[in-house]
Coordinates of C-alpha atoms in Angstrom, one line a residue:
M250 CA 9.8 -5.5 29.6
R251 CA 12.6 -7.6 28.1
P252 CA 14.8 -9.5 30.6
T253 CA 18.4 -8.5 30.8
L254 CA 21.3 -10.9 30.5
T255 CA 21.9 -10.6 34.3
Q256 CA 18.3 -11.6 35.0
L257 CA 18.5 -14.6 32.5
H258 CA 21.8 -15.7 34.0
L259 CA 20.5 -15.7 37.5
A260 CA 17.4 -17.5 36.5
L261 CA 19.6 -20.2 34.9
R262 CA 21.9 -20.5 37.9
Q263 CA 18.9 -20.7 40.3
G264 CA 17.2 -23.4 38.3
R265 CA 14.2 -21.2 37.4
T266 CA 14.7 -21.8 33.7
S267 CA 17.0 -23.7 31.4
S268 CA 18.9 -23.0 28.3
V269 CA 16.7 -25.4 26.4
A270 CA 13.6 -23.5 27.6
L271 CA 15.1 -20.1 26.6
T272 CA 16.1 -21.5 23.2
E273 CA 12.8 -23.0 22.6
H274 CA 11.1 -19.8 23.5
A275 CA 13.3 -17.9 21.1
L276 CA 12.7 -20.4 18.3
D277 CA 9.0 -20.3 18.9
A278 CA 9.1 -16.5 18.6
I279 CA 11.1 -16.8 15.3
H280 CA 8.6 -19.2 13.9
R281 CA 5.7 -16.9 14.8
H282 CA 7.6 -14.0 13.3
R283 CA 8.1 -15.9 10.0
E284 CA 4.5 -17.1 9.9
D285 CA 3.5 -13.4 10.1
G286 CA 5.8 -12.6 7.1
G287 CA 8.7 -11.4 9.2
V288 CA 12.2 -11.5 7.7
A289 CA 14.5 -10.7 10.6
F290 CA 16.4 -14.0 10.1
L291 CA 17.9 -15.1 6.9
Q292 CA 19.0 -18.5 8.2
L293 CA 17.9 -20.4 11.3
D294 CA 20.0 -23.2 12.8
A295 CA 17.4 -24.6 15.2
E296 CA 18.9 -28.1 15.4
S297 CA 22.4 -26.9 16.4
A298 CA 21.0 -24.3 18.8
L299 CA 19.0 -26.9 20.7
A300 CA 21.9 -29.3 20.7
A301 CA 24.1 -26.6 22.3
A302 CA 21.4 -25.7 24.8
H303 CA 21.0 -29.4 25.9
K304 CA 24.8 -29.7 26.3
I305 CA 25.0 -26.6 28.4
D306 CA 22.1 -27.7 30.6
A307 CA 23.6 -31.2 31.1
A308 CA 26.7 -29.6 32.5
K309 CA 24.6 -27.8 35.1
H310 CA 27.1 -25.0 35.1
Y311 CA 26.6 -21.5 33.7
P312 CA 30.0 -19.7 34.3
S313 CA 29.5 -16.9 31.9
F314 CA 26.7 -14.3 31.6
L315 CA 26.2 -15.7 28.1
S316 CA 26.2 -19.4 29.0
G317 CA 23.0 -20.9 27.7
I318 CA 21.7 -17.6 26.3
P319 CA 20.2 -17.4 22.8
I320 CA 22.1 -14.9 20.6
S321 CA 21.6 -13.9 17.0
V322 CA 24.4 -13.2 14.5
K323 CA 24.4 -10.6 11.7
D324 CA 24.9 -12.1 8.3
L325 CA 28.2 -10.4 8.0
F326 CA 30.1 -12.9 10.2
D327 CA 31.5 -16.3 9.3
V328 CA 29.9 -19.2 11.2
R329 CA 31.5 -22.5 10.4
G330 CA 29.5 -24.6 8.0
Q331 CA 27.4 -21.6 6.8
V332 CA 27.6 -19.2 3.9
T333 CA 28.1 -15.6 4.7
T334 CA 25.9 -13.7 2.2
A335 CA 26.1 -10.2 3.8
G336 CA 22.4 -9.7 2.9
S337 CA 23.2 -10.1 -0.8
V338 CA 22.5 -12.7 -3.5
V339 CA 25.9 -12.0 -4.9
L340 CA 27.6 -14.3 -2.3
K341 CA 24.9 -17.0 -2.0
N342 CA 26.8 -19.6 -3.9
E343 CA 30.1 -19.0 -2.1
P344 CA 31.5 -22.0 -0.1
P345 CA 30.5 -22.3 3.6
A346 CA 32.9 -20.8 6.1
R347 CA 35.5 -23.3 7.3
Q348 CA 35.8 -21.6 10.7
D349 CA 34.0 -19.1 12.9
A350 CA 34.8 -15.4 12.8
Q351 CA 36.8 -14.6 15.9
A352 CA 33.9 -12.7 17.4
V353 CA 31.6 -15.6 16.9
A354 CA 34.2 -18.0 18.3
R355 CA 34.4 -15.9 21.4
L356 CA 30.6 -16.0 21.9
R357 CA 30.5 -19.7 21.3
A358 CA 33.4 -20.3 23.8
A359 CA 31.5 -18.2 26.4
G360 CA 28.5 -20.6 26.0
A361 CA 26.2 -18.5 23.9
V362 CA 23.6 -20.4 22.0
L363 CA 23.8 -19.2 18.4
L364 CA 20.4 -19.1 16.8
G365 CA 21.0 -18.1 13.2
R366 CA 21.9 -15.2 10.9
T367 CA 20.0 -12.0 10.8
N368 CA 19.0 -9.8 7.9
M369 CA 20.7 -6.5 7.0
S370 CA 21.2 -3.8 4.4
E371 CA 23.2 -5.4 1.5
F372 CA 26.9 -5.4 2.4
A373 CA 26.0 -3.2 5.4
Y374 CA 26.0 -0.1 3.2
S375 CA 22.9 1.8 4.3
G376 CA 21.5 3.2 7.6
L377 CA 17.9 2.4 6.6
G378 CA 17.9 -1.4 6.6
L379 CA 16.1 -2.0 3.3
N380 CA 16.8 -5.3 1.6
P381 CA 15.3 -5.9 -1.9
H382 CA 16.7 -9.4 -2.1
Y383 CA 15.4 -11.0 1.1
G384 CA 12.8 -8.5 2.3
T385 CA 13.1 -5.6 4.8
P386 CA 12.7 -6.1 8.5
I387 CA 10.1 -3.7 9.7
N388 CA 9.8 -1.6 12.8
P389 CA 8.5 -3.6 15.8
G390 CA 6.4 -0.6 17.0
D391 CA 5.0 0.5 13.6
P392 CA 4.8 -1.9 10.6
T393 CA 4.7 1.1 8.2
R394 CA 8.2 2.2 9.3
I395 CA 11.7 0.9 9.0
A396 CA 13.7 -0.7 11.8
G397 CA 16.9 1.1 10.7
G398 CA 20.2 -0.4 9.5
S399 CA 22.3 -1.8 8.6
S400 CA 21.8 -4.3 11.5
S401 CA 18.0 -4.3 10.9
G402 CA 17.3 -8.0 11.6
A403 CA 19.6 -7.9 14.6
A404 CA 17.5 -5.2 16.2
V405 CA 14.2 -6.8 15.4
S406 CA 15.4 -10.1 16.8
V407 CA 16.0 -8.5 20.2
A408 CA 13.1 -6.2 20.2
Q409 CA 10.6 -9.0 19.4
G410 CA 12.1 -11.5 21.9
M411 CA 13.7 -13.7 19.3
S412 CA 17.1 -13.4 20.9
A413 CA 18.4 -12.0 24.2
A414 CA 21.1 -10.0 22.4
A415 CA 22.6 -9.7 19.0
L416 CA 26.0 -9.5 17.4
G417 CA 26.3 -6.7 14.8
T418 CA 28.6 -4.2 13.2
D419 CA 28.8 -0.4 13.0
T420 CA 30.6 1.5 10.2
G421 CA 28.5 4.7 10.4
G422 CA 25.8 3.9 12.8
S423 CA 24.6 0.4 11.9
L424 CA 24.2 -0.6 15.6
R425 CA 23.0 2.7 17.0
I426 CA 20.5 3.6 14.4
P427 CA 18.4 0.5 14.7
A428 CA 18.8 0.7 18.5
A429 CA 17.3 4.1 18.4
F430 CA 14.5 3.2 16.1
C431 CA 13.6 0.0 17.9
G432 CA 13.8 1.1 21.6
L433 CA 17.1 -0.8 22.3
T434 CA 20.6 -0.1 23.5
G435 CA 23.4 -0.4 21.1
F436 CA 27.2 0.0 21.7
K437 CA 29.7 1.0 19.0
P438 CA 33.1 0.4 20.5
T439 CA 36.3 2.0 19.3
A440 CA 37.3 0.4 16.0
R441 CA 39.5 -2.7 16.3
R442 CA 38.6 -3.2 20.0
V443 CA 37.0 -6.4 18.8
P444 CA 39.0 -8.4 16.2
Q445 CA 37.6 -8.2 12.7
Q446 CA 38.9 -11.5 11.5
G447 CA 36.0 -13.4 9.7
C448 CA 33.8 -10.4 9.4
L449 CA 33.2 -9.2 5.9
P450 CA 34.5 -5.6 5.7
L451 CA 32.8 -2.5 4.5
S452 CA 35.4 0.1 5.5
P453 CA 38.2 -1.4 7.6
S454 CA 39.2 2.1 8.8
L455 CA 35.7 2.6 10.3
D456 CA 34.2 -0.8 10.9
S457 CA 33.4 -1.8 14.5
I458 CA 31.9 -4.9 16.0
G459 CA 29.5 -4.7 18.9
P460 CA 26.2 -5.7 20.5
L461 CA 22.5 -4.7 20.4
A462 CA 20.7 -5.6 23.6
S463 CA 18.2 -4.5 26.3
S464 CA 20.5 -2.4 28.5
V465 CA 23.9 -0.9 29.0
S466 CA 24.9 -3.8 31.3
C467 CA 23.9 -6.3 28.6
C468 CA 26.1 -4.5 26.1
A469 CA 29.0 -4.3 28.5
M470 CA 28.7 -8.1 29.2
M471 CA 28.7 -8.8 25.4
D472 CA 31.7 -6.5 25.0
A473 CA 33.7 -8.2 27.7
V474 CA 33.4 -11.5 25.9
L475 CA 34.0 -10.0 22.4
R476 CA 36.9 -8.0 23.6
V477 CA 39.0 -10.5 25.6
G478 CA 37.3 -13.8 24.7
G479 CA 37.0 -14.7 28.3
T480 CA 34.0 -15.4 30.6
P481 CA 33.3 -12.2 32.6
A482 CA 32.6 -12.5 36.3
L483 CA 29.6 -10.8 37.9
S484 CA 30.5 -7.2 37.9
Q485 CA 30.6 -5.5 41.3
D486 CA 31.2 -2.0 39.8
I487 CA 29.2 0.7 41.5
L488 CA 27.8 3.1 39.0
P489 CA 29.5 6.5 39.0
S490 CA 27.4 9.4 40.3
L491 CA 26.3 12.0 37.8
N492 CA 26.9 14.7 40.3
G493 CA 29.3 17.3 38.7
R494 CA 29.7 15.2 35.5
R495 CA 30.4 17.4 32.5
L496 CA 28.0 16.4 29.7
Y497 CA 28.8 18.3 26.6
V498 CA 26.0 19.2 24.1
S499 CA 26.9 20.7 20.7
E500 CA 24.3 23.0 19.4
D501 CA 25.3 23.1 15.7
Y502 CA 25.3 20.5 13.0
V503 CA 24.0 17.5 15.1
A504 CA 21.0 19.7 16.0
D505 CA 20.2 20.6 12.4
Q506 CA 16.9 19.4 11.0
L507 CA 15.7 17.7 14.2
D508 CA 12.2 16.3 14.2
P509 CA 10.3 18.2 16.9
A510 CA 9.6 15.0 18.7
V511 CA 13.3 14.2 18.8
A512 CA 14.2 17.7 19.9
Q513 CA 11.6 17.5 22.7
A514 CA 12.7 14.1 24.0
F515 CA 16.4 15.2 23.9
E516 CA 15.8 18.4 25.9
Q517 CA 13.6 16.5 28.4
A518 CA 16.4 14.0 28.9
L519 CA 18.9 16.8 29.5
S520 CA 16.6 18.4 32.1
R521 CA 16.4 15.1 33.9
L522 CA 20.2 14.6 33.9
S523 CA 20.6 18.2 35.1
R524 CA 18.3 17.4 38.1
A525 CA 20.4 14.3 38.8
G526 CA 23.4 16.6 39.3
A527 CA 25.1 16.6 35.9
K528 CA 26.5 19.8 34.4
I529 CA 25.0 20.3 30.9
I530 CA 27.6 22.3 28.9
R531 CA 26.5 23.6 25.5
F532 CA 29.2 24.3 23.0
D533 CA 29.8 24.9 19.3
F534 CA 31.6 22.5 17.0
P535 CA 31.6 24.3 13.6
E536 CA 34.4 22.1 12.2
L537 CA 31.9 19.3 12.0
R538 CA 30.5 21.0 8.9
Q539 CA 33.7 19.9 7.1
I540 CA 32.4 16.4 7.1
A541 CA 30.3 17.2 4.0
D542 CA 33.5 18.0 2.1
I543 CA 35.2 14.9 3.4
N544 CA 32.4 12.8 2.1
A545 CA 31.8 14.7 -1.1
K546 CA 33.1 11.8 -3.3
G547 CA 31.8 9.0 -0.9
G548 CA 34.5 9.4 1.8
L549 CA 36.4 6.6 3.3
V550 CA 33.6 4.1 3.1
A551 CA 33.1 4.4 -0.7
A552 CA 36.9 4.2 -1.3
E553 CA 37.5 1.2 0.9
A554 CA 34.3 -0.6 -0.2
W555 CA 35.3 -0.1 -3.9
R556 CA 38.6 -1.9 -3.2
W557 CA 36.7 -5.0 -2.0
H558 CA 33.8 -4.9 -4.5
H559 CA 35.3 -3.5 -7.7
A560 CA 36.0 -6.9 -9.3
R561 CA 32.5 -8.1 -8.7
L562 CA 30.8 -4.9 -9.6
T563 CA 32.6 -4.6 -12.9
G564 CA 32.1 -8.3 -13.7
K565 CA 29.1 -10.7 -14.2
D566 CA 27.8 -10.1 -10.6
G567 CA 27.4 -6.4 -11.0
S568 CA 23.8 -6.5 -12.1
S569 CA 22.9 -8.6 -9.0
Y570 CA 23.6 -5.8 -6.5
D571 CA 20.9 -3.6 -5.1
P572 CA 21.3 -0.6 -7.5
R573 CA 21.2 1.8 -4.6
I574 CA 24.1 0.0 -2.9
A575 CA 26.0 -0.4 -6.1
R576 CA 25.7 3.3 -6.9
R577 CA 27.2 4.2 -3.5
I578 CA 30.1 1.8 -3.8
R579 CA 30.9 2.9 -7.4
A580 CA 31.4 6.4 -6.0
G581 CA 34.7 5.1 -4.7
A582 CA 36.0 4.6 -8.2
S583 CA 36.0 8.4 -8.7
Q584 CA 38.6 8.9 -5.9
S585 CA 42.3 9.0 -6.7
A586 CA 45.1 8.0 -4.4
A587 CA 45.6 11.7 -3.6
D588 CA 41.9 12.0 -2.7
Y589 CA 42.1 9.1 -0.3
L590 CA 45.2 10.5 1.4
D591 CA 43.5 13.9 1.7
I592 CA 40.6 12.3 3.4
L593 CA 42.9 10.6 5.9
E594 CA 44.6 13.9 6.6
Q595 CA 41.3 15.7 7.1
R596 CA 40.2 12.9 9.4
R597 CA 43.3 13.3 11.6
A598 CA 42.8 17.1 11.7
L599 CA 39.2 16.7 12.8
Q600 CA 40.2 14.2 15.4
A601 CA 42.7 16.7 16.8
V602 CA 40.0 19.4 17.0
A603 CA 37.6 17.0 18.8
T604 CA 40.3 16.1 21.3
R605 CA 40.7 19.9 22.1
R606 CA 37.0 20.7 22.2
L607 CA 36.1 17.7 24.3
S608 CA 39.1 17.7 26.6
M609 CA 37.1 18.5 29.7
A610 CA 34.0 16.4 28.8
D611 CA 32.9 13.3 30.6
A612 CA 30.7 12.5 27.6
W613 CA 29.3 14.1 24.5
L614 CA 25.5 13.9 24.2
M615 CA 23.4 14.2 21.0
P616 CA 20.3 12.7 19.6
T617 CA 21.3 9.4 18.0
V618 CA 19.2 10.1 14.9
A619 CA 17.8 13.4 13.9
I620 CA 14.4 12.1 12.8
L621 CA 11.8 9.4 13.6
P622 CA 12.0 6.2 11.6
P623 CA 11.0 6.9 7.9
T624 CA 8.1 5.1 6.4
L625 CA 8.6 2.3 3.9
A626 CA 6.4 4.1 1.4
E627 CA 8.5 7.3 1.3
L628 CA 11.7 5.3 0.8
E629 CA 10.4 4.0 -2.5
D630 CA 11.6 7.2 -4.1
D631 CA 15.3 7.2 -4.9
A632 CA 15.9 10.8 -4.1
T633 CA 14.1 10.6 -0.8
F634 CA 16.1 7.4 0.0
T635 CA 19.4 9.2 -0.6
R636 CA 18.4 12.3 1.4
L637 CA 17.1 10.4 4.4
N638 CA 19.9 7.9 4.4
S639 CA 22.4 10.7 4.7
L640 CA 20.3 12.4 7.5
V641 CA 19.8 9.2 9.5
L642 CA 23.6 8.5 9.3
R643 CA 24.7 12.1 10.0
N644 CA 25.1 12.1 13.8
T645 CA 26.2 8.5 14.3
S646 CA 28.9 8.6 11.6
I647 CA 30.7 11.4 13.4
I648 CA 31.8 9.0 16.0
N649 CA 33.2 6.6 13.5
L650 CA 35.1 9.3 11.7
L651 CA 36.6 10.4 15.0
D652 CA 37.4 6.8 15.9
G653 CA 35.5 7.1 19.1
C654 CA 32.9 5.0 20.9
A655 CA 29.2 5.5 21.7
V656 CA 26.2 4.0 23.4
S657 CA 22.7 4.7 22.1
L658 CA 20.1 4.7 24.9
P659 CA 16.3 4.6 24.3
L660 CA 14.4 7.8 25.2
T661 CA 11.2 6.5 23.6
P662 CA 10.5 3.4 21.5
Q663 CA 11.8 5.2 18.4
I664 CA 14.2 7.9 19.7
G665 CA 17.7 7.4 21.0
L666 CA 20.2 9.4 23.1
S667 CA 23.8 9.0 22.1
V668 CA 26.4 9.0 24.9
S669 CA 29.8 9.3 23.1
G670 CA 33.5 9.3 24.0
L671 CA 36.7 9.6 22.1
Y672 CA 39.3 7.0 21.2
N673 CA 39.6 4.1 23.7
R674 CA 37.2 5.6 26.2
D675 CA 35.0 2.6 26.0
H676 CA 35.0 1.4 29.6
H677 CA 34.4 5.0 30.9
T678 CA 31.7 5.6 28.3
L679 CA 29.9 2.3 29.1
K680 CA 29.9 3.1 32.9
L681 CA 28.7 6.6 32.4
A682 CA 26.0 5.5 30.0
A683 CA 24.8 3.1 32.7
S684 CA 24.6 5.9 35.2
I685 CA 22.7 8.0 32.6
E686 CA 20.4 5.1 31.9
S687 CA 19.6 4.7 35.6
A688 CA 19.1 8.5 36.1
L689 CA 16.6 8.6 33.2
A690 CA 14.8 5.6 34.4
H691 CA 14.3 7.0 37.9
A692 CA 13.8 10.7 37.1

């Protein structure tokens, strides 16, 4: 059982451990991981991490839940003095960042010990987590399977005890997919809840910054720091009862092509929540099938990624991209200004429909991912990669398109439950997800 941030914080305050001890333990785990061929971390900053831990211990004061806690950072964020490569060789010769990304600065100000940069899908543009440049982080429960992406190294760093929590991003599921596949909790906040300054963009309309951790409370603590840049006090919130809570379950689109194991775990979870007093309300949401048309030419992601990447892709760096990622980005070149504006209008219309259909819902539940983690072997085939990447991203990307928020909770070590809310329902969704987490644990 991985310790939560609350448990680690109390152990620090009570003198049962130290930041140096926690950091050394994390660094030892990273070294063992690397010796075994693991590639969760692209860059390790052991010297700076230990110096920060010693400084925090010397002060004998741990005001924040993150004070003295080892945290990993996805290789999409600027960290002063380091090169942000975004999991690509294209950027490896860029100058080091002159300042921290705002999210990184807020973690540092809260006393977090930053261990290093974690591996990822190149430029965050895949839900599968493969990286042909630096190697692919593998599933901690099954070395023949993927960890999920794009925040693959972030998830493995937490799942294997190399960090207490991880900073990542989510444009279509990049926090929640690896959370589901690695038995973790991931929180995708409403876009722009956390400032994006200093984080390399994929699709600014959809990008969100959030945490991967061991529990909902851990994610909420990370979110409190990332959102306001303060040092959160110990929360005294009492978890809301599930009695009478209206949990909506759509039976079309998100339930298509479910692996039998996923379907069984999901229905068992619904039964346990019903016994805990929740009202499970099944409904149809046929308009979700319009998403295939919205994404026919690559959707918002391809259009906005092409804007950032087109100069490099059409220049001397083009051949250095992962061909699968390059192909997806180049789809944006086929979109006209009218196409892009049409997508924005279709998005607004779908958001309006969602607001009506979910007006009485306390939360919208669905399997985080429709299938179990694919094997590395089957993803060697390009057609299979494309098909499974779309299927893995299908459920999670709905919430990004709707500009909502979602928590993925582990049902099994490789299956997740998504607890979703609409725009700016983050605080409510986190609290309700914590109640659902508790109910599932005690059912």
